[in-house]
Every structure is written in structure tokens, then in C-alpha cells.
mmCIF file of C-alpha atoms in Angstrom:
data_model
loop_
_atom_site.group_PDB
_atom_site.id
_atom_site.type_symbol
_atom_site.label_atom_id
_atom_site.label_comp_id
_atom_site.label_asym_id
_atom_site.label_seq_id
_atom_site.Cartn_x
_atom_site.Cartn_y
_atom_site.Cartn_z
ATOM 1 C CA MET A 24 107.352 74.415 144.647
ATOM 2 C CA PRO A 25 105.732 76.653 141.990
ATOM 3 C CA LYS A 26 105.925 80.340 142.699
ATOM 4 C CA LYS A 27 102.697 81.812 143.429
ATOM 5 C CA LYS A 28 101.614 85.086 141.668
ATOM 6 C CA LYS A 29 101.045 88.031 143.790
ATOM 7 C CA ILE A 30 97.590 89.492 144.041
ATOM 8 C CA GLY A 31 97.273 92.288 141.573
ATOM 9 C CA SER A 32 99.920 90.729 139.232
ATOM 10 C CA TYR A 33 99.548 91.968 135.629
ATOM 11 C CA PRO A 34 100.892 90.311 132.573
ATOM 12 C CA ASN A 35 102.561 93.483 131.258
ATOM 13 C CA ALA A 36 105.128 91.621 128.941
ATOM 14 C CA MET A 37 102.315 89.798 127.067
ATOM 15 C CA ILE A 38 100.404 92.976 126.440
ATOM 16 C CA VAL A 39 103.389 94.943 125.433
ATOM 17 C CA MET A 40 104.583 92.288 123.003
ATOM 18 C CA SER A 41 101.001 92.071 121.363
ATOM 19 C CA LEU A 42 101.002 95.855 120.996
ATOM 20 C CA THR A 43 104.503 95.923 119.468
ATOM 21 C CA ALA A 44 103.657 93.306 116.925
ATOM 22 C CA ALA A 45 100.461 94.858 116.098
ATOM 23 C CA LEU A 46 101.773 98.392 115.682
ATOM 24 C CA PHE A 47 104.819 97.096 113.637
ATOM 25 C CA LEU A 48 102.570 95.560 111.084
ATOM 26 C CA ILE A 49 100.403 98.743 110.635
ATOM 27 C CA GLY A 50 103.668 100.932 110.469
ATOM 28 C CA PHE A 51 105.100 98.509 107.958
ATOM 29 C CA CYS A 52 102.037 98.924 105.651
ATOM 30 C CA GLY A 53 102.629 102.859 106.131
ATOM 31 C CA LEU A 54 106.081 102.458 105.239
ATOM 32 C CA LEU A 55 105.268 100.625 102.044
ATOM 33 C CA VAL A 56 102.824 103.382 101.135
ATOM 34 C CA ILE A 57 105.472 106.130 101.717
ATOM 35 C CA GLN A 58 107.943 104.544 99.521
ATOM 36 C CA SER A 59 105.622 103.533 96.626
ATOM 37 C CA LYS A 60 104.357 107.107 96.509
ATOM 38 C CA LYS A 61 108.022 108.350 96.225
ATOM 39 C CA LEU A 62 108.632 105.840 93.546
ATOM 40 C CA VAL A 63 105.796 106.895 91.669
ATOM 41 C CA SER A 64 106.681 110.537 92.117
ATOM 42 C CA ILE A 65 110.273 109.797 90.736
ATOM 43 C CA ILE A 66 108.599 108.039 87.645
ATOM 44 C CA ARG A 67 106.425 111.003 86.942
ATOM 45 C CA GLN A 68 109.228 113.462 87.176
ATOM 46 C CA ASN A 69 111.188 111.513 84.511
ATOM 47 C CA ILE A 70 108.415 111.344 81.850
ATOM 48 C CA GLU A 71 109.440 113.484 78.953
ATOM 49 C CA VAL A 72 107.755 115.072 76.137
ATOM 50 C CA ARG A 73 109.936 115.211 73.041
ATOM 51 C CA VAL A 74 109.510 118.327 71.045
ATOM 52 C CA PHE A 75 110.973 117.708 67.446
ATOM 53 C CA ILE A 76 112.099 120.876 65.456
ATOM 54 C CA ASP A 77 111.706 121.600 61.808
ATOM 55 C CA LYS A 78 115.081 121.045 60.006
ATOM 56 C CA GLU A 79 114.880 124.669 58.365
ATOM 57 C CA VAL A 80 114.665 126.209 61.894
ATOM 58 C CA THR A 81 117.871 128.328 62.627
ATOM 59 C CA LYS A 82 119.693 128.583 66.070
ATOM 60 C CA ALA A 83 117.712 131.665 66.700
ATOM 61 C CA GLY A 84 114.609 129.985 65.970
ATOM 62 C CA GLN A 85 115.486 127.135 68.403
ATOM 63 C CA ASP A 86 116.133 129.774 71.092
ATOM 64 C CA SER A 87 112.848 131.191 70.322
ATOM 65 C CA ILE A 88 111.178 127.852 70.870
ATOM 66 C CA LEU A 89 113.121 127.408 74.116
ATOM 67 C CA THR A 90 111.910 130.823 75.508
ATOM 68 C CA VAL A 91 108.277 130.039 74.728
ATOM 69 C CA LEU A 92 108.636 126.486 76.400
ATOM 70 C CA LYS A 93 110.019 128.058 79.474
ATOM 71 C CA THR A 94 106.850 130.027 79.916
ATOM 72 C CA LYS A 95 104.477 127.196 79.877
ATOM 73 C CA PRO A 96 103.007 126.235 83.359
ATOM 74 C CA TYR A 97 103.190 122.491 82.639
ATOM 75 C CA VAL A 98 106.947 122.452 82.571
ATOM 76 C CA SER A 99 108.182 120.863 85.836
ATOM 77 C CA ALA A 100 109.413 123.221 88.481
ATOM 78 C CA ALA A 101 110.378 120.436 90.911
ATOM 79 C CA ILE A 102 113.644 120.827 92.902
ATOM 80 C CA GLU A 103 114.536 117.360 91.748
ATOM 81 C CA THR A 104 114.496 118.605 88.058
ATOM 82 C CA PRO A 105 116.819 121.505 87.889
ATOM 83 C CA THR A 106 116.971 121.201 84.085
ATOM 84 C CA PRO A 107 113.436 120.392 82.829
ATOM 85 C CA ILE A 108 114.252 121.208 79.262
ATOM 86 C CA THR A 109 117.102 119.671 77.549
ATOM 87 C CA PHE A 110 118.272 120.415 73.936
ATOM 88 C CA VAL A 111 119.291 117.197 72.088
ATOM 89 C CA SER A 112 120.929 117.588 68.634
ATOM 90 C CA LYS A 113 120.263 115.243 65.941
ATOM 91 C CA GLU A 114 123.820 114.029 66.108
ATOM 92 C CA GLU A 115 123.302 113.318 69.820
ATOM 93 C CA ALA A 116 120.065 111.512 69.078
ATOM 94 C CA ALA A 117 121.846 109.324 66.426
ATOM 95 C CA LYS A 118 124.553 108.469 68.920
ATOM 96 C CA GLU A 119 121.974 107.315 71.486
ATOM 97 C CA PHE A 120 120.143 105.244 68.836
ATOM 98 C CA ILE A 121 123.261 103.536 67.643
ATOM 99 C CA GLU A 122 124.240 102.836 71.277
ATOM 100 C CA GLY A 123 120.852 101.478 72.173
ATOM 101 C CA THR A 124 120.417 99.141 68.983
ATOM 102 C CA LYS A 125 123.970 98.569 68.101
ATOM 103 C CA GLU A 126 123.117 99.428 64.509
ATOM 104 C CA ASP A 127 124.520 102.307 62.507
ATOM 105 C CA PHE A 128 121.767 103.444 60.272
ATOM 106 C CA THR A 129 123.803 106.319 58.966
ATOM 107 C CA ALA A 130 126.043 103.619 57.155
ATOM 108 C CA PHE A 131 123.216 102.558 54.800
ATOM 109 C CA LEU A 132 121.126 105.717 54.595
ATOM 110 C CA GLY A 133 124.109 107.909 53.885
ATOM 111 C CA GLU A 134 122.732 110.643 56.191
ATOM 112 C CA ASN A 135 121.221 111.387 59.437
ATOM 113 C CA PRO A 136 117.344 111.569 59.181
ATOM 114 C CA LEU A 137 116.827 112.588 62.855
ATOM 115 C CA ARG A 138 115.939 115.983 64.021
ATOM 116 C CA ASP A 139 117.119 118.473 66.857
ATOM 117 C CA SER A 140 114.695 118.214 69.747
ATOM 118 C CA TYR A 141 113.881 119.438 73.228
ATOM 119 C CA ARG A 142 113.200 116.992 76.015
ATOM 120 C CA VAL A 143 110.600 118.607 78.366
ATOM 121 C CA LYS A 144 109.853 117.110 81.794
ATOM 122 C CA ILE A 145 106.321 117.654 82.745
ATOM 123 C CA GLY A 146 104.973 118.585 86.343
ATOM 124 C CA GLU A 147 103.248 115.878 88.336
ATOM 125 C CA ASP A 148 99.965 117.779 88.326
ATOM 126 C CA TYR A 149 99.767 117.161 84.574
ATOM 127 C CA PHE A 150 100.442 113.514 84.671
ATOM 128 C CA GLU A 151 97.228 112.395 83.104
ATOM 129 C CA GLU A 152 96.508 111.261 79.602
ATOM 130 C CA SER A 153 93.950 114.001 78.790
ATOM 131 C CA LYS A 154 96.199 116.720 80.063
ATOM 132 C CA LEU A 155 99.378 115.256 78.110
ATOM 133 C CA GLN A 156 97.129 115.316 75.019
ATOM 134 C CA GLN A 157 96.391 119.022 75.690
ATOM 135 C CA ILE A 158 100.098 119.753 76.174
ATOM 136 C CA LYS A 159 101.008 117.994 72.985
ATOM 137 C CA LYS A 160 98.414 120.070 71.007
ATOM 138 C CA ASP A 161 99.590 123.333 72.754
ATOM 139 C CA ILE A 162 103.329 122.808 71.904
ATOM 140 C CA GLU A 163 102.673 121.817 68.390
ATOM 141 C CA THR A 164 101.225 125.381 67.923
ATOM 142 C CA ILE A 165 104.483 126.809 68.481
ATOM 143 C CA LYS A 166 106.143 128.161 65.360
ATOM 144 C CA GLY A 167 109.221 125.869 64.146
ATOM 145 C CA VAL A 168 107.815 122.699 66.131
ATOM 146 C CA TYR A 169 107.592 119.744 63.673
ATOM 147 C CA GLU A 170 106.119 117.210 66.138
ATOM 148 C CA VAL A 171 105.529 116.458 69.787
ATOM 149 C CA VAL A 172 105.920 112.859 70.879
ATOM 150 C CA TYR A 173 105.257 111.182 74.248
ATOM 151 C CA GLN A 174 104.568 107.573 75.455
ATOM 152 C CA GLU A 175 100.817 107.537 75.105
ATOM 153 C CA ASP A 176 98.647 105.684 77.520
ATOM 154 C CA LEU A 177 101.736 105.449 80.084
ATOM 155 C CA ALA A 178 100.272 107.935 82.310
ATOM 156 C CA ASP A 179 96.882 106.358 82.462
ATOM 157 C CA ASN A 180 98.499 102.779 83.050
ATOM 158 C CA ILE A 181 100.705 104.000 85.775
ATOM 159 C CA ASN A 182 97.876 105.975 87.515
ATOM 160 C CA ARG A 183 95.555 102.986 87.271
ATOM 161 C CA ASN A 184 98.175 100.537 88.723
ATOM 162 C CA VAL A 185 99.078 102.985 91.406
ATOM 163 C CA THR A 186 95.389 103.213 92.442
ATOM 164 C CA LYS A 187 95.268 99.439 92.616
ATOM 165 C CA ILE A 188 98.353 99.236 94.917
ATOM 166 C CA TYR A 189 97.204 101.863 97.330
ATOM 167 C CA ALA A 190 93.675 100.093 97.397
ATOM 168 C CA VAL A 191 95.305 96.882 98.204
ATOM 169 C CA LEU A 192 97.685 98.346 100.818
ATOM 170 C CA ALA A 193 94.878 100.321 102.435
ATOM 171 C CA SER A 194 92.625 97.348 102.479
ATOM 172 C CA PHE A 195 95.336 95.100 104.153
ATOM 173 C CA ALA A 196 96.152 97.867 106.626
ATOM 174 C CA LEU A 197 92.506 98.288 107.607
ATOM 175 C CA ILE A 198 91.977 94.483 107.902
ATOM 176 C CA MET A 199 95.219 94.304 110.109
ATOM 177 C CA LEU A 200 94.109 97.031 112.138
ATOM 178 C CA ILE A 201 90.711 95.578 113.060
ATOM 179 C CA ILE A 202 92.315 92.061 113.544
ATOM 180 C CA ILE A 203 95.027 93.622 115.755
ATOM 181 C CA VAL A 204 92.631 95.801 117.862
ATOM 182 C CA LEU A 205 90.406 92.775 118.614
ATOM 183 C CA LEU A 206 93.414 90.673 119.429
ATOM 184 C CA VAL A 207 95.054 93.317 121.831
ATOM 185 C CA ASN A 208 91.589 94.047 123.210
ATOM 186 C CA ASN A 209 91.082 90.390 124.186
ATOM 187 C CA THR A 210 94.634 90.342 125.598
ATOM 188 C CA ILE A 211 93.942 93.192 127.902
ATOM 189 C CA LYS A 212 90.545 91.770 128.780
ATOM 190 C CA LEU A 213 92.186 88.668 129.967
ATOM 191 C CA ALA A 214 94.625 90.801 131.944
ATOM 192 C CA ILE A 215 91.942 92.743 133.641
ATOM 193 C CA TYR A 216 89.883 89.378 134.174
ATOM 194 C CA SER A 217 92.821 88.381 136.381
ATOM 195 C CA GLN A 218 92.246 91.720 138.446
ATOM 196 C CA ARG A 219 88.512 91.321 138.986
ATOM 197 C CA PHE A 220 88.482 90.460 142.559
ATOM 198 C CA LEU A 221 90.974 93.155 143.412
ATOM 199 C CA ILE A 222 88.716 95.493 141.610
ATOM 200 C CA ARG A 223 85.764 94.218 143.545
ATOM 201 C CA SER A 224 87.722 94.671 146.884
ATOM 202 C CA MET A 225 88.493 98.262 145.986
ATOM 203 C CA GLN A 226 84.792 98.856 145.280
ATOM 204 C CA LEU A 227 83.870 97.307 148.520
ATOM 205 C CA VAL A 228 86.090 99.660 150.624
ATOM 206 C CA GLY A 229 84.431 102.708 149.004
ATOM 207 C CA ALA A 230 86.829 103.407 146.171
ATOM 208 C CA THR A 231 85.181 105.437 143.269
ATOM 209 C CA ASN A 232 85.369 104.144 139.591
ATOM 210 C CA GLY A 233 87.637 107.005 138.648
ATOM 211 C CA PHE A 234 90.085 105.967 141.470
ATOM 212 C CA ILE A 235 90.049 102.331 140.466
ATOM 213 C CA GLN A 236 90.428 103.113 136.715
ATOM 214 C CA ARG A 237 93.249 105.796 136.915
ATOM 215 C CA PRO A 238 96.130 103.392 137.542
ATOM 216 C CA TYR A 239 94.932 100.809 135.030
ATOM 217 C CA ILE A 240 94.511 103.480 132.364
ATOM 218 C CA LEU A 241 97.896 104.960 133.004
ATOM 219 C CA ARG A 242 99.266 101.463 132.810
ATOM 220 C CA GLY A 243 97.438 101.048 129.394
ATOM 221 C CA ALA A 244 98.976 104.267 128.273
ATOM 222 C CA MET A 245 102.487 103.281 129.237
ATOM 223 C CA GLN A 246 102.177 99.838 127.636
ATOM 224 C CA GLY A 247 101.007 101.539 124.542
ATOM 225 C CA THR A 248 103.983 103.958 124.695
ATOM 226 C CA ILE A 249 106.335 101.174 125.127
ATOM 227 C CA GLY A 250 104.903 99.147 122.366
ATOM 228 C CA GLY A 251 104.840 102.232 119.957
ATOM 229 C CA VAL A 252 108.516 102.976 120.818
ATOM 230 C CA LEU A 253 109.521 99.247 120.190
ATOM 231 C CA ALA A 254 107.375 99.162 116.890
ATOM 232 C CA GLY A 255 108.908 102.461 115.757
ATOM 233 C CA GLY A 256 112.480 101.428 116.529
ATOM 234 C CA LEU A 257 111.951 98.009 114.698
ATOM 235 C CA LEU A 258 110.437 100.115 111.630
ATOM 236 C CA ILE A 259 113.433 102.391 111.525
ATOM 237 C CA GLY A 260 116.005 99.360 111.978
ATOM 238 C CA LEU A 261 114.202 97.488 109.145
ATOM 239 C CA GLN A 262 114.506 100.642 107.048
ATOM 240 C CA GLN A 263 118.069 101.272 107.589
ATOM 241 C CA VAL A 264 118.986 97.512 107.027
ATOM 242 C CA ALA A 265 116.916 97.583 103.684
ATOM 243 C CA VAL A 266 118.629 100.877 102.548
ATOM 244 C CA ARG A 267 122.095 99.435 103.116
ATOM 245 C CA ASN A 268 121.397 96.330 101.322
ATOM 246 C CA VAL A 269 119.180 97.203 98.484
ATOM 247 C CA GLU A 270 120.755 99.221 95.799
ATOM 248 C CA GLY A 271 118.755 102.426 94.809
ATOM 249 C CA LEU A 272 116.523 102.110 97.863
ATOM 250 C CA ALA A 273 118.037 105.299 99.339
ATOM 251 C CA MET A 274 116.415 107.586 96.775
ATOM 252 C CA LEU A 275 112.939 106.385 97.906
ATOM 253 C CA GLN A 276 113.581 107.616 101.503
ATOM 254 C CA GLU A 277 111.475 110.568 102.862
ATOM 255 C CA TYR A 278 112.586 110.883 106.545
ATOM 256 C CA ASP A 279 110.403 113.570 107.484
ATOM 257 C CA LYS A 280 107.319 111.361 106.513
ATOM 258 C CA ILE A 281 108.938 108.332 108.303
ATOM 259 C CA VAL A 282 109.250 110.453 111.499
ATOM 260 C CA ILE A 283 105.456 111.462 111.139
ATOM 261 C CA LEU A 284 104.658 107.690 110.596
ATOM 262 C CA VAL A 285 106.749 106.718 113.715
ATOM 263 C CA ALA A 286 104.832 109.465 115.789
ATOM 264 C CA VAL A 287 101.364 108.028 114.344
ATOM 265 C CA VAL A 288 102.258 104.525 115.420
ATOM 266 C CA LEU A 289 103.241 105.729 118.911
ATOM 267 C CA ALA A 290 99.985 107.758 119.164
ATOM 268 C CA LEU A 291 98.062 104.842 117.927
ATOM 269 C CA GLY A 292 99.524 102.425 120.599
ATOM 270 C CA ILE A 293 98.656 104.966 123.299
ATOM 271 C CA MET A 294 95.076 105.160 122.034
ATOM 272 C CA ILE A 295 94.823 101.442 121.791
ATOM 273 C CA GLY A 296 96.107 100.815 125.161
ATOM 274 C CA ILE A 297 93.953 103.496 126.765
ATOM 275 C CA ALA A 298 90.772 102.619 124.836
ATOM 276 C CA SER A 299 91.046 98.742 125.450
ATOM 277 C CA THR A 300 91.969 99.079 129.125
ATOM 278 C CA TYR A 301 88.956 101.581 129.724
ATOM 279 C CA GLN A 302 86.505 99.262 127.840
ATOM 280 C CA SER A 303 87.559 96.127 129.710
ATOM 281 C CA LEU A 304 87.485 97.922 133.243
ATOM 282 C CA ALA A 305 83.908 99.390 132.438
ATOM 283 C CA ARG A 306 82.651 95.843 132.217
ATOM 284 C CA TYR A 307 83.983 94.564 135.500
ATOM 285 C CA LEU A 308 83.070 97.779 137.316
ATOM 286 C CA ARG A 309 79.358 97.138 136.377
ATOM 287 C CA MET A 310 79.361 93.442 136.984
ATOM 288 C CA ALA A 311 77.439 91.926 139.879
ATOM 289 C CA LEU A 312 79.281 89.945 142.330
ATOM 290 C CA ASP A 313 77.938 86.545 141.370
ATOM 291 C CA ASP A 314 79.014 87.151 137.892
ATOM 292 C CA LEU A 315 82.583 87.454 138.842
ATOM 293 C CA TYR A 316 82.763 83.772 139.553
#
């Protein structure tokens, strides 16, 4: 004999599962945004401007150029770049070139035509093509500097592609949020629908709307909390598995922002649970008796 449902039974598991899935997808989009921003930040911190020095400049002249470079506001001051200015001798530059190309150009040239140089890492705030052009012109005015070189158009290409990625992720997250809120709202509406006669009975014995709503809204908040905690746990679990199995992913982790993301997911779950429950209840509290059937 099939087991009968008790009066007032409520599909808690179904609602919690819907909320968990919804919040996990939203949180996953947020996790992608956090890690993509960190990746872009690392790329920007490693962009270098190469300052080539005149061959006639002495050691004292090189030190003078270094002193001037250290005073420039555009030189990176980030903690991740403790040595924003690096000196590269022409011998080191030749060695790097030979290792990269596997060709010893000094064998047929008979000399090393390269120059001593400084490699300067630029702050993230100056990562724009127009600002890099200004930096190039500014450094070239320093006495003893032969030429300033950087990868032109790289900044604009990176900024343009990053903007596209953020736009796609933001659009996807917004669409998912709308779809998910509608689905969760419908799930809660179906759950409240099963309670419509119980709600009407409470009204008939004189219960106020606030008295009727209170336990349902508290239940909605609890369901949102459980869904948020489960979604947050899944996000952290997925992140830890990815860090352990994907080489180099650990450097993209910003745990303080991930904690904030989990807190936002939890708060969003509570808000969705409360708002959807309140909206669904309001409908049945105003409904005429004949409409309940």
C-alpha cells in the first residue's frame, strides 16, 4: 500500500538540490572571473620594457641611468616583482639569444653586436599602448640611453581580449542567474501549491498573514543557507582538485577573494530562498477559495 503524504509535507530536498545546482553554476562563473583576472595580472606584471644603453657609456653612466629609472612612477612597485629593474650585459644577452635560436652569431660576425640593457617591469596602471608609448619617449630622453623597445600592440591586444572574456562570462552568469531564479521560483511555487489548503485552513481559524508566512520564510532561508553551503563546498572542492591536478594553477589562486565569493553565493542563496517563498505565499494568501481548486 503506497505511503500517504502527511498534511503539510514539503519537498525540501528538491528545493535544496535546485538551489545548490543554481548557486554552484553562478559561483563557478565567479571563480573563472577571479582566476582570469589573476592570470591577466600576472601577464601584465611580466611585461618588460627593454632599455638599451649606448656602447660608450661607462659603469658610472649605467649606474646613473639606473638611479633615474628608479625614480620613475611607472616602474612596478608590486610585491610580486621585488626586482622590477634588471641589468643584462651584452654577454648575457648573447648567451640567451644563442640558447634560444641554437645559432652562434658571434662565430661569423667575429664580435658581439648586442648592447648592455636594463629590463624594466611596468606597473599595471600603465598597461595601455598610449601610456607605454609615453614611457618609451620619457626613457629615451635619459642621457646614455640608446633605444627603448617593448612588444608594441601587445597591451591593446591583451586588454581587448580580456574585455571580451569578461563580457562573455558576465553575460553567461547573468543569463544563468535569470534562468536559475525562474526555475527555483517555479520549484518553490509548486511546493507552496501543495500547501494551499493548509494555508487556507490557517486563515479560516484567524491566523494573520505574518503568522502564516513566518515559518515558510524561515524554511526558505534555511533552504537557501543549506544550498549555499553545499554550493560553496562544491566550489572549494572543485578548486582544490583542479589545483592538485593542473600544473601552475596554484599561482592563480586568491583565497581571500574565493572566501568572499563563497560568502556571496551563500547570501544569494538565502535571498533567493526568502524572495521566492515570499512571492509564492503572497499569491495564495490573496487567492479566493474557489481559485484554490
